[in-house]
Amino acid sequence: MTQPIVKMVNVTKRIGKRTIIDKLSLDLPLGEVFGFLGPNGSGKTTTIRMMVGLMSLSEGEIYISGHSITKDYEKAIRYVGAIVENPEMYKYLSGYDNLIHYARMIPGITEHRVNEVVKLVGLEGRIYDKVKTYSLGMRQRLGVAQAILHKPQLLILDEPTNGLDPAGIRELRDYLRLLSKEEGIAVFVSSHLLSEMELMCDRVAIIQNGKLIDVRTIRGSFEAGTVSSRVLIEVDSPQGAAQALQAAGYSAALEGGQLIAVETDREGTASVNAALVAAGIKVYGIRTHVKSLEDQFLEVTGGERIG
Amino acid sequence: MGDFLQLVRNENMKIYRRPRTWVMMSILLGLVLVISILWLSFGDRNSTSMWEVVFIEASVLFLLVTIFTVVIAAGVVAEEFTTGTIKLLLIRPWSRSKILLSKYIAVMMFAILLAVELFVSTIAVNWLAFGIHADPEAALSFPVPTGGTPVSYLLQYYALTLVSLVVTVTLAFMLSTIFRSGGLAIGLSLFLLLGVNSFVALIAMLDYQWIDYLLFIHLNLTQYLDGNPMREGMTLGYSLGVLAVYYILFIAVTWYVFNKRDVAA
């Protein structure tokens, strides 16, 4: 892994006697869409507020591109573009004036860049209208526009799909993947929408009651042959296939219909197929059933809500 | 690190792109016109000095300048919090102190703009209304100190009132930062300004030492222009000293609170 863009070390936040965030340590590499998943009230937004310096840390330290967020704020925050919760803009200004407002705060952002970003988020038609006439989806787009204005290395989006229609969500998802892969930036997305995270993220950290519970890879882990997964096989005779696999040392379960299920990894899948063919079983189809993030999430958090 | 003037430009944009700012400035100008026109219609045009009307308007309408500036000052920090825009404003490569300073400077520029508007409009309107025809020797009912001209008296009057304006507005700015609620900051500042000021003459009569240190005894600096201070033995220098201490206190509290506090929902 290359030098992480974000390094969180034992980040702790206490308010009064309550510990909101408890010794959270996390590294984010460049070029990844990283999901931050947790039930409501688990501390997602608090963590994000600490990452962007809106809240102080009770303990620990956050480094962005090597600069401490508490001691060297003005340097650290340069690498960050963010939307914290809803993208609240100045409603009495036009979308364009809002962007100019933020552009003025960072040296080197030209008018050309502002126009480029406007086009990128698809707001050309309405950018000179007052923000109070915008729909939630348009405000969300404007929020993304202000966050990427200065080409940050780290993009932090808190619940970015709130208020977007399915087409908008898809567009945002594609755009985030593009940013992370083509521009090589790190995208940090928080959400409680599991299915959304599954489609959007490379890795997901799961947080509950202020504690980091798990970090999971969403994509590519089965393909990389590291984890075992449920493999569903469609055959002409499930009974015969199960017996053949038992003989070959695999435990197979009947799934009903023409299906059997085997728990194995990538290499195993090929061997299973070979064993079946050798036993004279006709194989019509093989597919891997990757556990959905929702299954994993509920498994890890025990289905518990706000604790 | 960037250009600080751009921050002030931003704050100015947020003040002057709002209709309420222009409504305030129009009301001020409108009232100057109304008072002068009424005077012109019902007063004796030929025996009135334009300075007489200028002084009356300046003393009445400067209160309005203070109120309007307090409204702007109270909103400038608090509204960023109530609308949530503070989050996107703070996550830029600027320290919180500098962002707050840009807001403070924009508010002070607005205060001066209103004062200049009042000064220029009262003189221009009344010169047009009275100055051309009036008898230049018309007596003033206002006590201009011996040896002074009306203009120098007026300038002193504005200078002293501006000092009080700055202190009052800084108080409103502080309340806005502490309470993060524009309404509360406006209400409290105006209550202190108008409510307490109407009792101030009463309080000033009490014979306690600590009353000498009260802010409100010193906010009306023009008492020294006419030569009869509210309390025995008070001088302009003493009042300015007390105001300076309060001013530094307000500024220190404002910046401390703004820098320290977590920005939560």
XYZ file of C-alpha atoms in Angstrom:
572
model
C 0.000 0.000 0.000
C 1.268 3.456 -0.811
C 1.468 6.296 1.673
C -2.063 6.682 3.069
C -3.776 9.995 2.392
C -5.558 9.793 5.736
C -4.096 8.328 8.856
C -6.286 8.204 11.925
C -4.519 7.202 15.105
C -6.517 6.342 18.208
C -9.074 9.014 17.459
C -11.289 9.531 20.476
C -14.081 12.001 21.094
C -15.680 12.479 24.452
C -18.528 14.850 25.142
C -19.036 15.127 28.850
C -18.749 11.590 30.156
C -19.985 9.956 26.989
C -17.437 8.505 24.639
C -18.749 9.154 21.139
C -15.767 7.771 19.261
C -13.523 5.234 20.935
C -9.910 4.803 19.770
C -10.614 4.721 16.065
C -7.603 3.938 13.894
C -7.926 3.792 10.154
C -5.763 4.339 7.083
C -7.161 5.391 3.738
C -5.083 4.865 0.604
C -5.327 6.945 -2.538
C -7.340 5.620 -5.439
C -9.983 3.877 -3.386
C -13.628 4.520 -2.679
C -13.857 3.842 1.009
C -17.200 3.356 2.670
C -17.999 4.256 6.229
C -20.951 2.280 7.359
C -22.883 2.299 10.567
C -26.333 2.570 12.027
C -27.706 5.984 12.938
C -25.940 7.465 15.933
C -22.883 5.262 15.583
C -20.503 8.209 15.170
C -20.088 8.500 11.410
C -20.779 12.204 11.216
C -18.754 12.939 14.348
C -15.763 11.190 12.779
C -16.177 13.182 9.584
C -16.465 16.423 11.543
C -13.205 15.625 13.262
C -11.537 14.784 9.942
C -12.357 18.226 8.571
C -11.565 20.107 11.778
C -15.093 21.140 12.681
C -14.768 19.246 15.940
C -11.763 18.928 18.199
C -10.291 15.552 19.092
C -10.298 14.499 22.729
C -7.437 12.138 22.046
C -5.468 10.802 19.132
C -4.518 12.469 15.887
C -5.629 12.640 12.283
C -3.052 13.191 9.542
C -4.046 14.190 6.055
C -1.235 13.757 3.575
C 1.114 13.834 6.548
C -0.202 17.099 8.043
C -1.846 17.026 11.431
C -5.411 18.283 11.367
C -5.081 19.723 14.873
C -1.669 21.365 14.596
C -1.357 22.203 10.936
C -4.965 22.706 9.941
C -4.517 25.131 7.068
C -2.111 22.771 5.291
C -4.017 19.588 6.016
C -7.410 20.873 4.864
C -6.036 21.878 1.453
C -6.165 18.267 0.384
C -9.773 17.877 1.427
C -13.038 18.555 -0.324
C -16.116 17.697 1.657
C -19.838 17.784 2.112
C -20.756 17.445 5.770
C -24.344 16.292 6.101
C -26.571 18.277 3.783
C -24.936 20.542 1.235
C -26.124 23.830 2.732
C -25.465 26.768 0.445
C -26.229 30.463 0.572
C -29.805 30.412 -0.691
C -29.954 34.088 -1.580
C -26.953 33.731 -3.897
C -26.928 32.038 -7.277
C -25.252 28.663 -7.635
C -22.457 30.366 -9.522
C -21.888 32.967 -6.809
C -21.767 30.187 -4.239
C -18.971 28.539 -6.198
C -17.158 31.853 -6.671
C -17.423 32.335 -2.910
C -15.539 29.108 -2.233
C -13.188 29.611 -5.169
C -12.025 32.904 -3.674
C -11.003 31.134 -0.493
C -8.433 28.987 -2.238
C -5.774 30.573 -4.407
C -5.352 29.399 -7.978
C -8.935 28.530 -8.869
C -9.710 30.211 -12.164
C -13.079 31.078 -13.612
C -12.334 28.443 -16.205
C -12.099 25.806 -13.491
C -15.416 26.941 -11.991
C -17.124 26.584 -15.367
C -15.507 23.211 -15.890
C -16.858 21.937 -12.568
C -20.316 23.327 -13.323
C -20.345 21.344 -16.552
C -19.039 18.269 -14.787
C -21.929 18.164 -12.323
C -24.409 19.055 -15.057
C -25.737 22.324 -13.675
C -25.024 24.565 -16.681
C -28.688 25.333 -17.259
C -29.487 26.577 -13.774
C -26.197 27.802 -12.362
C -27.176 31.497 -12.494
C -30.453 30.878 -10.663
C -30.717 31.482 -6.938
C -30.044 28.389 -4.868
C -33.400 28.719 -3.111
C -35.053 27.660 -6.384
C -32.979 24.449 -6.567
C -34.278 20.976 -5.885
C -32.515 18.803 -3.319
C -30.788 16.877 -6.074
C -29.480 20.085 -7.628
C -28.191 21.254 -4.280
C -26.443 17.932 -3.874
C -24.766 18.484 -7.246
C -23.741 21.968 -6.242
C -22.366 20.472 -3.041
C -20.231 18.060 -5.031
C -19.134 20.949 -7.260
C -17.816 23.013 -4.327
C -16.081 19.943 -2.912
C -14.094 19.156 -6.073
C -13.403 22.764 -7.056
C -9.806 22.722 -5.831
C -9.054 19.166 -7.049
C -8.678 17.672 -3.594
C -6.841 14.428 -2.978
C -9.437 13.360 -0.491
C -13.135 13.744 -1.086
C -15.352 13.284 1.951
C -19.043 12.839 1.331
C -21.484 12.402 4.164
C -24.580 10.546 2.959
C -24.063 11.708 -0.632
C -27.020 9.912 -2.161
C -29.592 11.583 0.096
C -32.249 13.132 -2.065
C -30.893 11.894 -5.368
C -33.114 10.002 -7.786
C -31.932 6.598 -9.088
C -30.393 8.151 -12.195
C -28.591 10.723 -10.059
C -27.304 8.043 -7.695
C -25.983 6.026 -10.590
C -24.339 9.067 -12.093
C -22.723 9.995 -8.772
C -21.526 6.438 -8.291
C -19.934 6.344 -11.721
C -18.389 9.722 -11.175
C -16.900 8.757 -7.809
C -15.392 5.617 -9.299
C -13.985 7.678 -12.130
C -12.449 10.157 -9.703
C -10.836 7.443 -7.647
C -9.539 5.394 -10.560
C -8.587 8.063 -13.100
C -7.535 10.904 -10.858
C -6.288 8.589 -8.160
C -7.973 10.413 -5.332
C -9.385 8.856 -2.207
C -13.128 9.053 -1.712
C -14.555 8.616 1.761
C -18.293 8.029 1.759
C -20.508 7.545 4.764
C -23.885 5.955 4.529
C -26.343 3.676 6.190
C -27.613 2.501 2.804
C -25.946 -0.877 2.505
C -26.843 -1.723 -1.039
C -25.552 1.646 -2.150
C -22.215 1.143 -0.436
C -21.906 -2.252 -2.006
C -22.110 -0.778 -5.482
C -19.958 2.228 -4.784
C -17.102 1.195 -2.545
C -13.913 -0.812 -2.762
C -13.692 -1.262 0.973
C -16.028 -0.616 3.829
C -15.347 0.137 7.465
C -18.149 -0.754 9.810
C -18.587 1.358 12.899
C -20.943 0.826 15.782
C -21.259 2.749 19.030
C -18.150 4.701 18.156
C -15.999 1.632 17.723
C -14.511 0.334 14.526
C -15.834 -3.191 14.198
C -14.492 -4.379 10.917
C -12.954 -3.352 7.604
C -14.077 -5.442 4.646
C -13.140 -5.575 1.035
C -16.169 -5.451 -1.197
C -14.743 -6.008 -4.614
C -12.282 -8.445 -5.975
C -11.754 -10.589 -2.907
C -13.306 -13.705 -4.367
C -11.611 -13.148 -7.681
C -8.306 -12.795 -5.849
C -8.926 -16.251 -4.428
C -8.540 -15.219 -0.831
C -11.942 -15.919 0.598
C -14.301 -18.803 0.221
C -17.759 -18.212 -0.960
C -20.952 -20.047 -1.681
C -20.899 -21.536 -5.155
C -24.204 -22.555 -6.711
C -24.062 -25.246 -9.373
C -26.881 -26.241 -11.666
C -26.704 -29.929 -12.569
C -28.931 -32.591 -14.129
C -28.925 -34.781 -11.015
C -28.400 -33.011 -7.709
C -28.375 -36.271 -5.723
C -25.678 -37.821 -7.883
C -23.650 -34.640 -7.855
C -23.751 -34.415 -4.062
C -22.504 -37.986 -3.763
C -19.758 -37.394 -6.300
C -18.592 -34.302 -4.426
C -18.712 -36.075 -1.060
C -16.382 -38.648 -2.553
C -14.073 -35.869 -3.774
C -13.946 -34.351 -0.270
C -16.405 -31.472 -0.639
C -19.556 -31.045 1.373
C -22.427 -30.129 -0.874
C -25.908 -29.074 0.104
C -29.051 -29.570 -1.924
C -30.649 -26.283 -2.759
C -33.846 -27.576 -4.300
C -34.601 -27.748 -7.979
C -31.504 -28.557 -9.948
C -29.170 -26.659 -7.655
C -26.501 -27.692 -5.225
C -24.356 -25.386 -3.121
C -20.695 -25.775 -2.215
C -18.613 -23.603 0.108
C -15.274 -23.091 -1.584
C -12.810 -20.551 -3.014
C -11.851 -19.736 -6.606
C -9.492 -22.630 -7.194
C -11.900 -24.976 -5.466
C -14.621 -24.044 -7.898
C -12.587 -25.392 -10.779
C -11.811 -28.624 -8.931
C -15.459 -29.089 -8.054
C -16.367 -28.709 -11.689
C -13.691 -31.215 -12.722
C -14.935 -33.709 -10.116
C -18.501 -33.388 -11.367
C -17.543 -33.832 -14.987
C -15.378 -36.816 -14.087
C -18.378 -38.393 -12.331
C -20.453 -37.987 -15.492
C -22.704 -35.249 -14.102
C -23.909 -32.622 -16.542
C -23.089 -29.113 -15.355
C -25.384 -26.386 -16.735
C -24.172 -23.424 -14.800
C -21.901 -22.274 -12.002
C -22.250 -19.021 -10.161
C -20.737 -17.650 -6.993
C -23.041 -16.165 -4.449
C -21.135 -13.400 -2.699
C -22.616 -12.553 0.646
C -24.275 -9.187 0.358
C -22.956 -6.409 2.470
C -26.281 -6.326 4.212
C -25.819 -9.921 5.359
C -22.332 -9.083 6.542
C -23.432 -5.886 8.187
C -26.227 -7.490 10.141
C -23.939 -10.375 10.993
C -21.297 -8.029 12.349
C -23.516 -5.565 14.150
C -25.814 -8.327 15.333
C -28.774 -6.569 13.781
C -28.717 -4.167 16.688
C -29.924 -0.634 16.199
C -28.973 2.426 18.190
C -27.202 1.228 21.309
C -1.640 31.689 2.255
C -4.106 33.199 -0.155
C -5.467 36.660 -0.227
C -7.268 37.837 2.883
C -9.060 40.574 0.949
C -10.934 37.847 -0.929
C -12.493 36.750 2.351
C -13.697 40.285 3.011
C -15.051 40.405 -0.546
C -16.997 37.228 0.184
C -18.496 38.663 3.335
C -19.408 41.854 1.515
C -21.060 39.826 -1.215
C -23.140 38.030 1.419
C -24.211 41.367 2.917
C -24.959 43.348 -0.246
C -26.593 40.597 -2.290
C -29.462 40.518 0.164
C -32.458 42.766 -0.357
C -32.719 43.636 3.346
C -29.453 45.565 3.178
C -30.827 47.778 0.422
C -34.115 48.176 2.261
C -32.204 49.479 5.286
C -30.216 51.918 3.217
C -33.351 53.129 1.456
C -35.209 53.626 4.746
C -32.353 55.739 6.055
C -32.286 57.926 2.965
C -36.089 58.042 2.860
C -36.328 59.289 6.441
C -33.805 62.032 5.780
C -35.957 63.160 2.862
C -39.209 62.904 4.811
C -37.975 64.935 7.784
C -36.529 67.638 5.546
C -39.636 67.835 3.377
C -41.923 68.038 6.419
C -39.746 70.781 7.842
C -39.821 72.553 4.527
C -43.604 72.349 4.349
C -44.444 73.372 7.883
C -41.430 75.309 9.077
C -40.275 78.733 8.178
C -38.014 78.203 5.253
C -36.219 81.471 5.305
C -35.286 81.647 8.956
C -34.117 78.036 9.272
C -30.459 77.214 9.028
C -29.717 73.998 7.149
C -27.425 73.021 10.029
C -30.317 72.998 12.427
C -32.079 70.304 10.394
C -28.820 68.439 9.792
C -28.186 68.184 13.526
C -31.699 67.043 14.335
C -31.614 64.392 11.641
C -28.138 63.236 12.605
C -29.060 62.791 16.254
C -32.328 60.978 15.543
C -31.237 58.858 12.623
C -27.889 57.790 14.013
C -29.876 55.542 16.312
C -31.258 53.893 13.183
C -27.731 53.461 11.824
C -26.856 51.671 15.070
C -29.928 49.446 14.934
C -29.363 48.454 11.314
C -25.708 47.696 11.888
C -26.581 45.651 14.971
C -29.020 43.613 12.856
C -26.302 42.913 10.286
C -23.681 42.175 12.949
C -26.022 39.841 14.784
C -26.754 37.903 11.620
C -23.306 37.670 10.159
C -22.056 34.828 12.356
C -25.310 33.409 13.696
C -26.920 32.917 10.285
C -24.021 30.796 9.090
C -24.789 28.508 11.996
C -28.574 28.460 11.678
C -28.415 27.726 7.945
C -25.543 25.270 8.320
C -23.324 27.062 5.826
C -20.694 27.489 8.541
C -19.541 23.918 7.889
C -18.640 24.566 4.277
C -17.186 27.963 5.175
C -14.770 26.657 7.797
C -13.351 23.710 5.853
C -11.102 25.957 3.770
C -7.401 26.645 4.205
C -8.026 29.570 6.537
C -7.858 29.721 10.296
C -11.100 30.362 12.102
C -9.663 33.610 13.470
C -9.156 35.003 9.991
C -12.602 33.976 8.816
C -14.084 35.698 11.853
C -11.921 38.771 11.237
C -13.152 39.026 7.657
C -16.710 39.037 8.967
C -15.909 41.674 11.572
C -14.264 43.912 9.001
C -17.246 43.575 6.646
C -19.603 44.592 9.470
C -17.473 47.606 10.345
C -17.373 48.626 6.691
C -21.162 48.472 6.652
C -21.340 50.632 9.818
C -19.109 53.240 8.229
C -21.036 53.090 4.971
C -24.299 53.842 6.774
C -22.709 56.656 8.762
C -21.314 58.166 5.565
C -24.685 57.766 3.866
C -26.343 59.642 6.722
C -23.680 62.356 6.762
C -23.702 62.967 3.031
C -27.472 62.711 2.568
C -28.343 65.054 5.451
C -25.955 67.699 4.190
C -26.904 67.328 0.523
C -30.657 67.201 1.088
C -30.733 70.083 3.536
C -28.405 72.203 1.506
C -30.802 71.804 -1.398
C -33.832 72.412 0.807
C -32.640 75.269 2.993
C -29.126 76.275 2.190
C -29.759 78.064 -1.062
C -32.339 80.497 0.178
C -31.796 80.681 3.888
C -30.366 83.621 5.653
C -26.761 82.591 6.373
C -26.969 84.420 9.722
C -30.032 82.451 10.876
C -29.574 81.575 14.502
C -28.973 78.000 15.572
C -30.959 76.665 18.468
C -28.123 74.129 18.812
C -25.311 75.175 21.095
C -22.280 75.158 18.865
C -19.268 75.693 21.131
C -17.700 79.073 20.841
C -15.103 79.320 18.137
C -16.354 76.172 16.370
C -18.130 76.050 13.072
C -21.222 73.865 12.555
C -19.157 71.566 10.323
C -16.475 70.939 12.915
C -19.158 70.376 15.554
C -20.898 67.894 13.270
C -17.660 66.052 12.552
C -16.912 65.756 16.268
C -20.428 64.547 16.853
C -20.026 61.830 14.220
C -16.597 60.791 15.476
C -17.838 60.330 19.051
C -20.999 58.509 17.975
C -18.982 56.228 15.713
C -16.913 55.172 18.723
C -20.096 54.150 20.573
C -21.385 52.485 17.415
C -18.249 50.355 17.144
C -18.547 49.224 20.770
C -22.268 48.443 20.448
C -21.808 46.543 17.209
C -18.893 44.592 18.663
C -21.190 43.618 21.524
C -23.808 42.393 19.031
C -21.108 40.518 17.099
C -20.014 38.821 20.312
C -23.562 37.829 21.239
C -24.070 36.516 17.708
C -20.979 34.323 18.053
C -21.818 33.089 21.543
C -25.492 32.295 21.033
C -25.316 31.426 17.334
C -28.836 32.764 17.055
C -29.423 35.960 15.155
C -32.731 36.741 16.812
C -31.346 36.428 20.305
C -28.314 38.545 19.466
C -30.438 41.268 17.872
C -32.965 41.248 20.701
C -30.411 41.322 23.465
C -28.241 44.008 21.878
C -31.183 46.272 21.135
C -32.640 45.686 24.590
C -29.334 46.652 26.162
C -29.013 49.622 23.843
C -32.545 51.033 24.041
C -33.885 49.585 27.281
C -30.936 50.215 29.503
C -30.202 53.544 27.866
C -33.560 54.856 28.985
C -32.714 54.008 32.582
C -29.187 55.207 32.310
C -29.939 58.725 33.486
C -31.576 57.278 36.562
C -28.754 54.889 37.285
C -26.244 57.669 36.801
C -27.764 59.531 39.713
C -27.003 56.708 42.143
C -24.016 57.348 44.293
C -22.074 54.087 43.919
C -18.504 53.770 42.793
C -19.134 50.772 40.503
C -21.540 52.720 38.345
C -18.516 54.551 36.964
C -17.482 51.298 35.312
C -20.807 50.462 33.669
C -20.686 50.265 29.897
C -23.907 52.154 29.377
C -22.906 55.242 31.267
C -20.170 55.728 28.681
C -21.923 54.803 25.455
C -23.338 58.273 24.961
C -20.112 60.163 24.329
C -21.796 63.234 22.912
C -22.554 64.277 26.478
C -19.047 65.719 26.494
C -19.734 67.872 23.451
C -22.321 69.892 25.325
C -20.113 70.030 28.365
C -22.343 68.426 30.984
C -21.403 64.787 31.685
C -23.916 62.466 33.235
C -21.836 61.863 36.318
C -19.791 64.333 38.229
C -16.104 64.341 37.378
C -16.265 62.032 34.336
C -14.084 63.077 31.425
C -13.993 62.048 27.782
C -10.642 60.342 28.294
C -12.006 58.299 31.185
C -15.037 57.198 29.170
C -12.881 56.233 26.201
C -10.683 54.221 28.560
C -13.637 52.300 29.977
C -14.990 51.660 26.474
C -11.576 50.426 25.336
C -11.482 47.883 28.167
C -14.957 46.631 27.256
C -14.027 46.530 23.581
C -10.950 44.403 24.210
C -12.993 42.117 26.424
C -15.700 41.655 23.766
C -13.149 40.950 21.056
C -11.253 38.464 23.227
C -14.395 36.549 24.203
C -15.669 36.493 20.604
C -12.467 35.115 19.150
C -11.937 32.658 21.975
C -15.437 31.207 21.666
C -15.340 31.030 17.865
C -11.986 29.265 17.848
C -12.716 26.794 20.614
C -16.178 25.630 19.925
C -17.063 22.429 18.104
C -19.306 22.902 15.119
C -22.002 20.318 15.761
C -25.389 19.924 14.170
